[in-house]
Coordinates of C-alpha atoms in Angstrom, one line a residue:
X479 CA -38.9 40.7 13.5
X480 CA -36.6 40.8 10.8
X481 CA -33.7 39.6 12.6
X482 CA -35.6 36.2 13.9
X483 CA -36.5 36.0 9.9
X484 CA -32.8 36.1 9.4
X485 CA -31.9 33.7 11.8
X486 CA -34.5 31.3 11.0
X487 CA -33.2 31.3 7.2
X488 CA -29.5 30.6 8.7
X489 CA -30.6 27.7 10.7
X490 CA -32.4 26.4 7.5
X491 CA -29.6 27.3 5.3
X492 CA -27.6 25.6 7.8
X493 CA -29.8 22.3 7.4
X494 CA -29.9 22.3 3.8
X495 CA -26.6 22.6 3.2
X496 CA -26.0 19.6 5.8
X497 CA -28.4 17.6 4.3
X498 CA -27.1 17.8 0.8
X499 CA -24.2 15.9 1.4
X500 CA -26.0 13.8 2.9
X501 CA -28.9 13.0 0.2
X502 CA -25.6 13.4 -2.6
X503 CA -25.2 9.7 -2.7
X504 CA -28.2 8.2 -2.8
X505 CA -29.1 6.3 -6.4
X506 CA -25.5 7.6 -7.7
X507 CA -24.6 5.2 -10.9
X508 CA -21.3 5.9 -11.2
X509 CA -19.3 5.4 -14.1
X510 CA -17.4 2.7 -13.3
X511 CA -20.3 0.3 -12.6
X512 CA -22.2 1.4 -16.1
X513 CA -18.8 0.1 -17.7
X514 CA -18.3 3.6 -19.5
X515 CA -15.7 5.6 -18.0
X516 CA -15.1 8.4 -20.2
X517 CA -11.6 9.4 -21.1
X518 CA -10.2 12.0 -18.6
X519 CA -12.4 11.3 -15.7
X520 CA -12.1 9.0 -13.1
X521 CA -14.1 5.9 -12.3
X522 CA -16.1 7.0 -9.5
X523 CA -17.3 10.0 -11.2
X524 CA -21.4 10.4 -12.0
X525 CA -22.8 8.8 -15.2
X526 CA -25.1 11.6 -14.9
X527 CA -26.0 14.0 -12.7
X528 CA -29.5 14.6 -11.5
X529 CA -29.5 18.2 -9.8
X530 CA -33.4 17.9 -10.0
X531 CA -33.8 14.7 -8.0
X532 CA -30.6 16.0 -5.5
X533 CA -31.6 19.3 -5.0
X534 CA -36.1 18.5 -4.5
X535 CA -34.9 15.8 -1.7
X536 CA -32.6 18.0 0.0
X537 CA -34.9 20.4 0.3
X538 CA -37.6 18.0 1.4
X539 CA -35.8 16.4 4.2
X540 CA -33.7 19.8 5.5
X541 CA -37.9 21.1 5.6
X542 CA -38.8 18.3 7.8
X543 CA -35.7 18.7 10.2
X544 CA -36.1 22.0 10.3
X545 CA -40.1 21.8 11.2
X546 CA -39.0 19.1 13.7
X547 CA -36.6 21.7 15.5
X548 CA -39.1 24.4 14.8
X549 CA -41.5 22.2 17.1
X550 CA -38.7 21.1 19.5
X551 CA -37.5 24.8 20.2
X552 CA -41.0 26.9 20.1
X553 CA -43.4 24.5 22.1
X554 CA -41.2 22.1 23.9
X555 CA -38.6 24.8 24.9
X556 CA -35.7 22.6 24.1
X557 CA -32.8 24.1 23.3
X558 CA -28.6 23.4 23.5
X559 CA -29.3 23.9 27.1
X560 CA -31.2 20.7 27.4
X561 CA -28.8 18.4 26.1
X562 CA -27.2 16.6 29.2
X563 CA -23.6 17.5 29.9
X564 CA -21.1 14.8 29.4
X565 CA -18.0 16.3 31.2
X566 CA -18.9 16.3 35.2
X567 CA -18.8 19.4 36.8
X568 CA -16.0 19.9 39.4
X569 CA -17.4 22.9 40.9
X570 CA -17.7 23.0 44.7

């Protein structure tokens, strides 16, 4: 039991961590296009950063693809296995 805890958490952790990078850009102001870049930082850097917003988003969307594979793998069955192969097989 406590190992399919564990690897439930790693596939989430997995997802999240995914998904951040992901969700990063989204409403970014930088400071370029507020017109004040501050000395010693470049252009594209944040006006400010919203950790908040970033982090309650991620972890929204990583918990709804990780209850969509939760579905997908315990009551469809699907797996890596179902994915079609792309290389033919040359075995006789």
């Amino acid at each position: 039991m406590a190992q399919q805890i564990a690897a439930s958490f790693a596939v989430y952790f997995v997802i999240w961590w995914i998904t951040l990078f992901a969700v990063l850009p989204f409403g970014l102001r930088t400071q370029a296009e507020d017109k004040n870049v501050v000395l010693g930082t470049v252009e594209s850097a944040p006006t400010k950063f919203r950790a908040g917003k970033v982090i309650f988003f991620t972890t929204l969307v990583s918990a709804l693809i990780y209850g969509a594979w939760y579905i997908a793998s315990h009551y469809f069955g699907l797996s890596i296995d179902s994915i079609p192969k792309i290389v033919p097989s040359f075995d006789k």
